[in-house]
Amino acid sequence: MSELLSFLLQHEESFRRFRLPSLYSDFRSQQAINPDGYKTNLNAWEAGLTHAANAGLIPGGRDIFSLRTGESLLHALETKEWGRPLALTPVIAAAVAEGRMIPLSEFLTSPTCIYEQKEAVPPWFLVTWALRQLGLRRVQNVKLGPPIGSYVLIGNVERAAIKVSEAMDVRFGRIDRVLPMNVFAAEVARILEQPSGLTDDDLKILLVYLARDKSYLAYNSLTVKLRGKGETSPVITTEDTNIAYLKALMADLHLQLESLNMKVAELDQKARSAVASKNRIVALAVLRSKKLYETIFSRRSETLSQLEGICTKIETAADQIEAIKAMKASASILKGLNTEIGGVETVEEVLNGLRNEIEHIGDVEALINGTAQATTIVDEGAIDEELQALEKQDRAKEDEKAVLETKKKFELLDSMVPSETAMRSGEENVQKAHSLVSDSSTHALGRLSIESGESRTISQKHSEGTAIQEIQQA
């Protein structure tokens, strides 16, 4: 079992054992009688081959962005029980017609964006279908099927482009956004987790997609320039090419220094081994070589330091240029705004007009408030009369209550019938009670005569005097 077939059986839900007879059969006849089953088989094959390509398992190379058809692919999919798949032709044709696969040559040479064009059904598929309708499966001993070639898997390219752009978006400065081609390829391989690096075809496909279809970068054989913030489509200038050359030289020096450092460490170990084995001649020769490599290492380090200093100055100058551009744009904006304002005289005129209007509003409010106060004058005399009437009513209620209490006390005394012995023994208490009642009655009646302010009749005074004498005699 090939690695490709093993991957499909282990990772694809549609390639379970009970589905293999249908997938490996010539299911083209189902397009009319069972369109759902036909579509399911097409999707299963397309998804399986796309995922296998992304894992680098398609025969004929380790491309992750393209699918190579032909004998090697059919052989890798062959099983002992079901043989080779008989209906890969409609799978490729449907994917091409719907724009999910594009022939590699067309993808690389097309001047227009892939999202602006609609692929038609490939002519070779129409010929194949027509001949099969006539019952012909071979023409001049050539088996009909998809022609041998490579097809770009758009889904894989789109997902990779998203990963690359998200990782590269952290580069803000002009110097950071310019990369040598080899540095860009190594960085992309790291982002996409491809330890062996991208193939030439994969790198071309990704560059074309990001440049033509996404306008994310511009590139030539040596330089890649990423789109900056606010740019619609980057353009490589002579300065960008020189910056890329400088960065390529620095990257090469880094690699040389790593190699020289390892060589020095290796020679140092050999010298120590020669000394330990008492081989003085070998030790001297190794130490001479070590000294030579250390000298080369020191010179390359100085060169790298100088180049890094130059790169830093270039980056500073580039930042200053961007700052000056921003200040120019700001000055232009401020000039336009000042023109709209119209100068100091216009501002003073506006402010004076505003003050006048505010004062006018204040005058109107004062006039309205004065009118309201004039129409809501309260008669203080009427309020005093109403208050006196309420106080008079309150006093009358209190007097009436006092008279009722006095009456109750008279009734209590009348109801008391003391015996002769009780009268003798309680004479003191009775006198005290009579005195209390007399004082209370006299006080209550006096309040009535004083607070009422009205003259009493002779008969009323006589009645009150008689009542008081009766109480005292009792």
Short mmCIF file of C-alpha atoms in Angstrom, two decimals:
data_model
loop_
_atom_site.label_atom_id
_atom_site.label_comp_id
_atom_site.label_asym_id
_atom_site.label_seq_id
_atom_site.Cartn_x
_atom_site.Cartn_y
_atom_site.Cartn_z
CA MET A 1 0.00 0.00 0.00
CA SER A 2 1.39 3.37 -1.01
CA GLU A 3 1.88 6.22 1.43
CA LEU A 4 -0.79 8.23 -0.44
CA LEU A 5 -3.42 5.50 -0.18
CA SER A 6 -2.58 4.89 3.48
CA PHE A 7 -3.08 8.60 4.19
CA LEU A 8 -6.49 8.64 2.50
CA LEU A 9 -7.71 5.56 4.39
CA GLN A 10 -6.55 6.89 7.76
CA HIS A 11 -7.44 10.59 7.56
CA GLU A 12 -10.37 10.93 5.16
CA GLU A 13 -13.86 10.11 6.41
CA SER A 14 -15.10 9.53 2.86
CA PHE A 15 -12.51 6.78 2.26
CA ARG A 16 -13.88 4.22 4.67
CA ARG A 17 -13.80 0.60 3.51
CA PHE A 18 -17.50 0.43 2.67
CA ARG A 19 -17.15 3.53 0.43
CA LEU A 20 -14.26 2.24 -1.67
CA PRO A 21 -16.34 0.21 -4.18
CA SER A 22 -18.28 3.32 -5.14
CA LEU A 23 -15.23 5.59 -5.22
CA TYR A 24 -13.18 3.23 -7.39
CA SER A 25 -16.00 2.46 -9.79
CA ASP A 26 -16.81 4.34 -12.99
CA PHE A 27 -19.52 6.43 -11.33
CA ARG A 28 -19.99 8.79 -14.26
CA SER A 29 -23.25 7.05 -15.12
CA GLN A 30 -24.65 8.20 -11.75
CA GLN A 31 -24.65 11.82 -12.90
CA ALA A 32 -28.10 11.31 -14.45
CA ILE A 33 -29.65 8.63 -12.23
CA ASN A 34 -28.11 9.56 -8.86
CA PRO A 35 -26.75 13.13 -8.96
CA ASP A 36 -26.31 13.34 -5.17
CA GLY A 37 -24.16 10.21 -5.09
CA TYR A 38 -22.21 11.47 -8.09
CA LYS A 39 -21.52 14.81 -6.39
CA THR A 40 -20.53 13.06 -3.15
CA ASN A 41 -17.92 10.97 -4.95
CA LEU A 42 -16.53 14.01 -6.76
CA ASN A 43 -16.16 15.93 -3.50
CA ALA A 44 -14.58 12.96 -1.73
CA TRP A 45 -11.86 12.52 -4.36
CA GLU A 46 -11.16 16.24 -4.64
CA ALA A 47 -10.90 16.75 -0.87
CA GLY A 48 -8.74 13.65 -0.41
CA LEU A 49 -6.26 14.59 -3.14
CA THR A 50 -6.12 18.21 -1.92
CA HIS A 51 -5.32 17.17 1.65
CA ALA A 52 -2.78 14.61 0.47
CA ALA A 53 -1.05 17.25 -1.63
CA ASN A 54 -0.91 19.59 1.35
CA ALA A 55 0.88 16.80 3.22
CA GLY A 56 3.36 16.43 0.33
CA LEU A 57 2.27 12.89 -0.57
CA ILE A 58 1.43 13.26 -4.27
CA PRO A 59 3.80 11.18 -6.41
CA GLY A 60 6.18 12.95 -8.76
CA GLY A 61 7.44 15.47 -6.23
CA ARG A 62 6.68 17.04 -2.87
CA ASP A 63 4.62 19.97 -4.16
CA ILE A 64 1.93 21.17 -1.78
CA PHE A 65 0.24 23.66 -4.12
CA SER A 66 -0.22 21.48 -7.20
CA LEU A 67 -1.51 18.04 -8.18
CA ARG A 68 0.36 16.05 -10.83
CA THR A 69 -1.83 13.59 -12.72
CA GLY A 70 -0.65 10.62 -14.72
CA GLU A 71 0.45 7.04 -14.36
CA SER A 72 2.31 7.63 -11.08
CA LEU A 73 -0.84 8.96 -9.41
CA LEU A 74 -3.01 6.07 -10.61
CA HIS A 75 -0.38 3.58 -9.50
CA ALA A 76 -0.19 5.12 -6.02
CA LEU A 77 -4.00 4.88 -5.68
CA GLU A 78 -4.18 1.25 -6.87
CA THR A 79 -5.57 -1.39 -4.48
CA LYS A 80 -5.48 -5.17 -4.69
CA GLU A 81 -9.24 -5.49 -4.23
CA TRP A 82 -10.61 -2.62 -6.32
CA GLY A 83 -7.76 -1.84 -8.68
CA ARG A 84 -7.30 1.73 -9.93
CA PRO A 85 -9.91 4.50 -9.74
CA LEU A 86 -11.88 4.72 -12.99
CA ALA A 87 -13.43 8.18 -12.66
CA LEU A 88 -10.69 10.69 -11.85
CA THR A 89 -11.41 12.47 -15.14
CA PRO A 90 -14.72 14.08 -14.00
CA VAL A 91 -13.12 14.91 -10.64
CA ILE A 92 -10.44 17.05 -12.30
CA ALA A 93 -12.87 18.46 -14.85
CA ALA A 94 -15.41 19.57 -12.21
CA ALA A 95 -12.71 21.19 -10.07
CA VAL A 96 -11.30 23.06 -13.09
CA ALA A 97 -14.75 24.18 -14.23
CA GLU A 98 -15.52 25.63 -10.78
CA GLY A 99 -12.12 27.31 -10.39
CA ARG A 100 -10.79 25.15 -7.56
CA MET A 101 -8.08 23.73 -9.82
CA ILE A 102 -6.24 25.54 -12.62
CA PRO A 103 -3.66 24.08 -14.98
CA LEU A 104 -0.22 25.14 -13.79
CA SER A 105 0.89 26.72 -17.05
CA GLU A 106 -2.28 28.80 -17.31
CA PHE A 107 -2.03 29.90 -13.69
CA LEU A 108 1.55 31.12 -14.04
CA THR A 109 1.06 32.93 -17.37
CA SER A 110 -2.41 34.43 -16.95
CA PRO A 111 -2.26 38.25 -16.78
CA THR A 112 -5.64 38.56 -15.05
CA CYS A 113 -6.69 37.72 -11.51
CA ILE A 114 -8.03 34.19 -11.08
CA TYR A 115 -11.11 35.58 -9.34
CA GLU A 116 -12.06 37.59 -12.42
CA GLN A 117 -12.18 34.66 -14.82
CA LYS A 118 -14.50 31.68 -15.02
CA GLU A 119 -13.04 28.40 -16.18
CA ALA A 120 -15.13 26.42 -18.63
CA VAL A 121 -15.27 22.65 -18.81
CA PRO A 122 -11.95 21.51 -20.32
CA PRO A 123 -12.19 20.46 -24.00
CA TRP A 124 -10.48 17.16 -23.30
CA PHE A 125 -13.27 16.25 -20.90
CA LEU A 126 -15.95 17.00 -23.50
CA VAL A 127 -14.17 14.79 -26.04
CA THR A 128 -13.77 12.02 -23.50
CA TRP A 129 -17.43 12.20 -22.52
CA ALA A 130 -18.62 12.14 -26.15
CA LEU A 131 -16.49 9.11 -27.03
CA ARG A 132 -17.70 7.26 -23.95
CA GLN A 133 -21.29 7.93 -24.97
CA LEU A 134 -20.45 6.09 -28.20
CA GLY A 135 -19.08 3.16 -26.24
CA LEU A 136 -15.43 3.90 -27.11
CA ARG A 137 -13.02 3.68 -24.22
CA ARG A 138 -9.78 3.65 -26.19
CA VAL A 139 -8.77 5.52 -29.28
CA GLN A 140 -5.69 4.20 -31.04
CA ASN A 141 -4.75 2.22 -27.91
CA VAL A 142 -4.57 5.42 -25.83
CA LYS A 143 -6.61 5.28 -22.69
CA LEU A 144 -8.92 8.26 -22.28
CA GLY A 145 -8.57 10.28 -19.10
CA PRO A 146 -7.22 13.53 -17.79
CA PRO A 147 -4.07 14.55 -19.61
CA ILE A 148 -0.79 14.27 -17.76
CA GLY A 149 0.02 17.59 -16.15
CA SER A 150 -0.05 19.66 -13.00
CA TYR A 151 -3.06 21.49 -11.63
CA VAL A 152 -2.80 24.27 -9.06
CA LEU A 153 -4.87 23.57 -5.92
CA ILE A 154 -6.36 26.98 -5.19
CA GLY A 155 -7.58 26.03 -1.72
CA ASN A 156 -4.09 25.09 -0.55
CA VAL A 157 -2.64 28.28 -2.04
CA GLU A 158 -5.26 30.48 -0.32
CA ARG A 159 -4.67 28.95 3.10
CA ALA A 160 -0.90 29.29 2.77
CA ALA A 161 -1.21 32.89 1.59
CA ILE A 162 -3.24 33.79 4.68
CA LYS A 163 -0.59 32.27 6.98
CA VAL A 164 2.26 34.04 5.19
CA SER A 165 0.55 37.44 5.13
CA GLU A 166 -0.37 37.26 8.82
CA ALA A 167 3.22 36.38 9.75
CA MET A 168 4.72 39.05 7.48
CA ASP A 169 2.39 41.85 8.58
CA VAL A 170 4.62 42.55 11.59
CA ARG A 171 7.14 44.16 9.22
CA PHE A 172 6.33 47.87 9.29
CA GLY A 173 9.49 49.68 8.22
CA ARG A 174 10.53 50.11 4.62
CA ILE A 175 13.76 48.16 5.19
CA ASP A 176 11.92 45.31 6.90
CA ARG A 177 9.50 44.99 3.98
CA VAL A 178 12.29 44.42 1.43
CA LEU A 179 13.67 40.87 1.35
CA PRO A 180 16.12 38.98 -0.85
CA MET A 181 14.44 36.13 -2.70
CA ASN A 182 16.36 33.41 -0.85
CA VAL A 183 15.53 34.98 2.53
CA PHE A 184 11.84 35.21 1.59
CA ALA A 185 11.81 31.54 0.50
CA ALA A 186 13.41 30.44 3.77
CA GLU A 187 10.99 32.53 5.81
CA VAL A 188 7.95 31.14 3.97
CA ALA A 189 9.20 27.57 4.46
CA ARG A 190 9.48 28.25 8.19
CA ILE A 191 5.98 29.75 8.37
CA LEU A 192 4.42 26.82 6.45
CA GLU A 193 6.41 24.28 8.46
CA GLN A 194 8.27 22.85 5.48
CA PRO A 195 11.69 21.81 6.85
CA SER A 196 12.97 20.86 3.40
CA GLY A 197 11.90 24.19 1.94
CA LEU A 198 9.43 24.92 -0.86
CA THR A 199 9.85 23.45 -4.32
CA ASP A 200 10.49 25.82 -7.21
CA ASP A 201 6.94 25.33 -8.51
CA ASP A 202 5.41 26.00 -5.09
CA LEU A 203 7.45 29.17 -4.63
CA LYS A 204 6.44 30.43 -8.09
CA ILE A 205 2.77 29.67 -7.46
CA LEU A 206 2.77 31.48 -4.11
CA LEU A 207 4.60 34.51 -5.49
CA VAL A 208 2.26 34.81 -8.47
CA TYR A 209 -0.81 34.48 -6.27
CA LEU A 210 0.35 37.06 -3.70
CA ALA A 211 1.47 39.52 -6.41
CA ARG A 212 -1.21 39.20 -9.09
CA ASP A 213 -4.30 38.04 -7.19
CA LYS A 214 -3.77 39.73 -3.80
CA SER A 215 -1.44 42.67 -4.61
CA TYR A 216 0.35 41.82 -1.39
CA LEU A 217 3.88 41.98 -2.79
CA ALA A 218 6.02 42.74 -5.81
CA TYR A 219 8.97 40.59 -6.83
CA ASN A 220 11.70 39.97 -9.36
CA SER A 221 14.42 37.37 -9.56
CA LEU A 222 16.34 38.82 -6.59
CA THR A 223 13.97 40.98 -4.56
CA VAL A 224 10.63 40.69 -2.81
CA LYS A 225 8.90 43.81 -1.53
CA LEU A 226 5.87 43.51 0.77
CA ARG A 227 2.96 45.91 0.61
CA GLY A 228 3.14 48.70 3.16
CA LYS A 229 0.33 50.21 5.15
CA GLY A 230 -1.76 52.42 2.90
CA GLU A 231 -0.27 51.04 -0.32
CA THR A 232 -2.50 49.47 -2.95
CA SER A 233 0.23 47.77 -4.97
CA PRO A 234 3.94 47.82 -4.09
CA VAL A 235 6.57 48.70 -6.71
CA ILE A 236 10.23 47.68 -6.56
CA THR A 237 12.62 50.62 -6.98
CA THR A 238 16.37 50.77 -7.47
CA GLU A 239 16.78 51.54 -3.77
CA ASP A 240 14.78 48.42 -2.91
CA THR A 241 17.04 46.30 -5.11
CA ASN A 242 20.15 47.72 -3.41
CA ILE A 243 18.64 47.12 0.02
CA ALA A 244 17.84 43.54 -0.93
CA TYR A 245 21.42 43.04 -2.16
CA LEU A 246 22.77 44.42 1.12
CA LYS A 247 20.51 42.10 3.12
CA ALA A 248 21.50 39.11 0.99
CA LEU A 249 25.16 39.85 1.65
CA MET A 250 24.50 40.13 5.38
CA ALA A 251 22.59 36.85 5.38
CA ASP A 252 25.45 35.17 3.54
CA LEU A 253 27.96 36.53 6.07
CA HIS A 254 25.84 35.17 8.92
CA LEU A 255 26.00 31.72 7.35
CA GLN A 256 29.75 32.02 6.82
CA LEU A 257 30.30 33.03 10.43
CA GLU A 258 28.30 30.06 11.66
CA SER A 259 30.38 27.74 9.48
CA LEU A 260 33.67 29.35 10.56
CA ASN A 261 32.68 29.15 14.21
CA MET A 262 31.97 25.44 13.87
CA LYS A 263 35.30 24.93 12.05
CA VAL A 264 37.23 26.71 14.79
CA ALA A 265 35.56 24.58 17.46
CA GLU A 266 36.37 21.43 15.47
CA LEU A 267 40.06 22.39 15.08
CA ASP A 268 40.28 23.26 18.75
CA GLN A 269 39.04 19.78 19.62
CA LYS A 270 41.57 18.19 17.25
CA ALA A 271 44.42 20.20 18.77
CA ARG A 272 43.44 19.10 22.26
CA SER A 273 43.31 15.46 21.10
CA ALA A 274 46.79 15.78 19.51
CA VAL A 275 48.23 17.26 22.69
CA ALA A 276 46.64 14.52 24.74
CA SER A 277 48.25 11.89 22.46
CA LYS A 278 51.63 13.69 22.68
CA ASN A 279 51.60 14.39 18.91
CA ARG A 280 53.19 17.83 18.89
CA ILE A 281 53.56 18.17 15.11
CA VAL A 282 49.88 17.52 14.47
CA ALA A 283 48.92 19.83 17.28
CA LEU A 284 50.99 22.70 15.81
CA ALA A 285 49.51 22.19 12.33
CA VAL A 286 45.98 22.15 13.70
CA LEU A 287 46.61 25.27 15.77
CA ARG A 288 47.94 27.09 12.69
CA SER A 289 44.76 26.20 10.80
CA LYS A 290 42.68 27.27 13.76
CA LYS A 291 44.47 30.61 13.91
CA LEU A 292 43.85 31.14 10.20
CA TYR A 293 40.13 30.46 10.56
CA GLU A 294 39.93 32.72 13.61
CA THR A 295 41.50 35.53 11.57
CA ILE A 296 38.97 34.99 8.78
CA PHE A 297 36.18 34.89 11.35
CA SER A 298 37.33 38.20 12.84
CA ARG A 299 37.48 39.93 9.45
CA ARG A 300 34.07 38.64 8.39
CA SER A 301 32.65 39.78 11.71
CA GLU A 302 33.99 43.28 11.18
CA THR A 303 32.55 43.35 7.68
CA LEU A 304 29.17 42.22 8.96
CA SER A 305 29.26 44.87 11.68
CA GLN A 306 29.96 47.57 9.09
CA LEU A 307 27.13 46.36 6.86
CA GLU A 308 24.72 46.29 9.79
CA GLY A 309 25.71 49.87 10.63
CA ILE A 310 25.04 50.92 7.03
CA CYS A 311 21.69 49.14 7.10
CA THR A 312 20.78 50.93 10.32
CA LYS A 313 21.60 54.31 8.78
CA ILE A 314 19.55 53.48 5.70
CA GLU A 315 16.62 52.49 7.88
CA THR A 316 16.93 55.75 9.85
CA ALA A 317 16.99 57.77 6.64
CA ALA A 318 13.96 55.86 5.33
CA ASP A 319 12.07 56.57 8.56
CA GLN A 320 12.94 60.25 8.27
CA ILE A 321 11.63 60.30 4.71
CA GLU A 322 8.35 58.79 5.90
CA ALA A 323 8.17 61.34 8.72
CA ILE A 324 8.75 64.21 6.29
CA LYS A 325 6.04 62.86 3.99
CA ALA A 326 3.65 62.70 6.94
CA MET A 327 4.49 66.27 7.96
CA LYS A 328 3.97 67.50 4.41
CA ALA A 329 0.60 65.81 4.27
CA SER A 330 -0.31 67.28 7.67
CA ALA A 331 0.73 70.77 6.54
CA SER A 332 -1.42 70.45 3.45
CA ILE A 333 -4.39 69.36 5.53
CA LEU A 334 -3.95 72.23 8.00
CA LYS A 335 -3.63 74.71 5.14
CA GLY A 336 -6.91 73.52 3.69
CA LEU A 337 -8.65 73.70 7.07
CA ASN A 338 -7.35 77.23 7.70
CA THR A 339 -8.63 78.25 4.28
CA GLU A 340 -12.06 76.92 5.20
CA ILE A 341 -11.95 78.81 8.51
CA GLY A 342 -11.15 82.08 6.74
CA GLY A 343 -8.53 83.61 9.05
CA VAL A 344 -8.59 85.44 12.40
CA GLU A 345 -11.03 88.14 11.25
CA THR A 346 -13.61 85.54 10.32
CA VAL A 347 -13.24 83.78 13.67
CA GLU A 348 -13.66 87.08 15.57
CA GLU A 349 -16.73 87.94 13.54
CA VAL A 350 -18.25 84.54 14.29
CA LEU A 351 -17.50 84.84 18.02
CA ASN A 352 -18.97 88.37 18.21
CA GLY A 353 -22.10 87.22 16.46
CA LEU A 354 -22.34 84.30 18.88
CA ARG A 355 -22.05 86.63 21.88
CA ASN A 356 -24.76 88.91 20.52
CA GLU A 357 -27.12 86.03 19.99
CA ILE A 358 -26.45 84.69 23.50
CA GLU A 359 -27.21 88.15 24.97
CA HIS A 360 -30.40 88.37 22.91
CA ILE A 361 -31.53 84.99 24.25
CA GLY A 362 -30.80 86.22 27.80
CA ASP A 363 -32.93 89.33 27.29
CA VAL A 364 -35.82 87.26 25.98
CA GLU A 365 -35.61 84.91 28.98
CA ALA A 366 -35.56 87.85 31.42
CA LEU A 367 -38.63 89.35 29.77
CA ILE A 368 -40.51 86.07 29.89
CA ASN A 369 -39.60 85.51 33.56
CA GLY A 370 -40.73 89.06 34.52
CA THR A 371 -44.09 88.57 32.83
CA ALA A 372 -44.58 85.29 34.63
CA GLN A 373 -43.85 86.89 38.01
CA ALA A 374 -46.28 89.75 37.29
CA THR A 375 -49.10 87.36 36.48
CA THR A 376 -48.59 85.26 39.59
CA ILE A 377 -48.87 87.99 42.42
CA VAL A 378 -50.36 86.49 45.66
CA ASP A 379 -52.83 88.43 47.93
CA GLU A 380 -51.11 88.32 51.33
CA GLY A 381 -54.18 89.72 53.16
CA ALA A 382 -56.37 86.88 51.95
CA ILE A 383 -53.77 84.39 53.14
CA ASP A 384 -53.72 86.00 56.66
CA GLU A 385 -57.52 85.90 56.92
CA GLU A 386 -57.58 82.24 55.91
CA LEU A 387 -54.92 81.44 58.52
CA GLN A 388 -56.90 83.24 61.29
CA ALA A 389 -60.04 81.33 60.37
CA LEU A 390 -58.16 78.02 60.60
CA GLU A 391 -56.71 78.97 64.02
CA LYS A 392 -60.18 79.99 65.25
CA GLN A 393 -61.63 76.65 64.21
CA ASP A 394 -58.82 74.85 65.99
CA ARG A 395 -59.42 76.77 69.25
CA ALA A 396 -63.16 76.08 69.10
CA LYS A 397 -62.47 72.36 68.84
CA GLU A 398 -60.18 72.50 71.88
CA ASP A 399 -62.82 74.40 73.94
CA GLU A 400 -65.51 71.94 72.99
CA LYS A 401 -63.28 69.12 74.09
CA ALA A 402 -62.68 70.80 77.49
CA VAL A 403 -66.44 71.24 78.09
CA LEU A 404 -67.07 67.59 77.34
CA GLU A 405 -64.39 66.55 79.82
CA THR A 406 -65.98 68.79 82.51
CA LYS A 407 -69.38 67.28 81.86
CA LYS A 408 -68.00 63.79 82.28
CA LYS A 409 -66.52 64.76 85.64
CA PHE A 410 -69.93 66.10 86.83
CA GLU A 411 -71.58 62.88 85.86
CA LEU A 412 -68.91 60.92 87.72
CA LEU A 413 -69.57 62.93 90.93
CA ASP A 414 -73.34 62.54 90.64
CA SER A 415 -73.00 58.78 90.31
CA MET A 416 -71.08 58.57 93.57
CA VAL A 417 -73.48 57.89 96.57
CA PRO A 418 -71.17 57.56 99.60
CA SER A 419 -72.42 56.08 102.96
CA GLU A 420 -72.34 58.06 106.21
CA THR A 421 -69.27 56.30 107.46
CA ALA A 422 -67.53 56.69 104.11
CA MET A 423 -68.41 60.37 104.05
CA ARG A 424 -66.89 60.87 107.50
CA SER A 425 -63.79 58.86 106.75
CA GLY A 426 -63.30 60.30 103.22
CA GLU A 427 -64.28 63.88 103.87
CA GLU A 428 -60.80 65.08 103.12
CA ASN A 429 -60.66 63.24 99.79
CA VAL A 430 -64.02 64.54 98.69
CA GLN A 431 -63.06 68.09 99.49
CA LYS A 432 -59.92 67.66 97.45
CA ALA A 433 -61.91 66.24 94.54
CA HIS A 434 -64.42 69.11 94.76
CA SER A 435 -61.59 71.57 94.77
CA LEU A 436 -59.97 69.92 91.72
CA VAL A 437 -63.28 69.87 89.83
CA SER A 438 -64.03 73.44 90.77
CA ASP A 439 -60.65 74.67 89.65
CA SER A 440 -60.82 72.74 86.38
CA SER A 441 -64.33 73.93 85.61
CA THR A 442 -63.55 77.48 86.49
CA HIS A 443 -60.43 77.42 84.27
CA ALA A 444 -62.29 75.87 81.33
CA LEU A 445 -65.16 78.30 81.54
CA GLY A 446 -62.75 81.19 81.92
CA ARG A 447 -60.95 80.17 78.71
CA LEU A 448 -64.28 80.06 76.89
CA SER A 449 -65.17 83.57 78.00
CA ILE A 450 -61.72 85.08 77.24
CA GLU A 451 -60.80 83.35 73.90
CA SER A 452 -64.16 83.67 72.30
CA GLY A 453 -63.98 87.46 72.55
CA GLU A 454 -67.78 87.62 72.47
CA SER A 455 -70.10 89.13 75.11
CA ARG A 456 -72.14 86.72 77.15
CA THR A 457 -75.77 87.12 78.14
CA ILE A 458 -76.91 87.62 81.77
CA SER A 459 -78.68 84.29 81.80
CA GLN A 460 -75.50 82.45 80.76
CA LYS A 461 -73.46 84.10 83.51
CA HIS A 462 -76.20 83.28 86.10
CA SER A 463 -76.24 79.64 85.04
CA GLU A 464 -72.51 79.34 85.34
CA GLY A 465 -72.50 81.00 88.80
CA THR A 466 -75.30 78.70 90.03
CA ALA A 467 -73.43 75.65 88.81
CA ILE A 468 -70.29 76.70 90.63
CA GLN A 469 -72.22 77.31 93.93
CA GLU A 470 -73.82 73.90 93.71
CA ILE A 471 -70.48 72.25 93.25
CA GLN A 472 -69.00 74.10 96.22
CA GLN A 473 -72.01 73.28 98.51
CA ALA A 474 -71.81 69.64 97.52
#
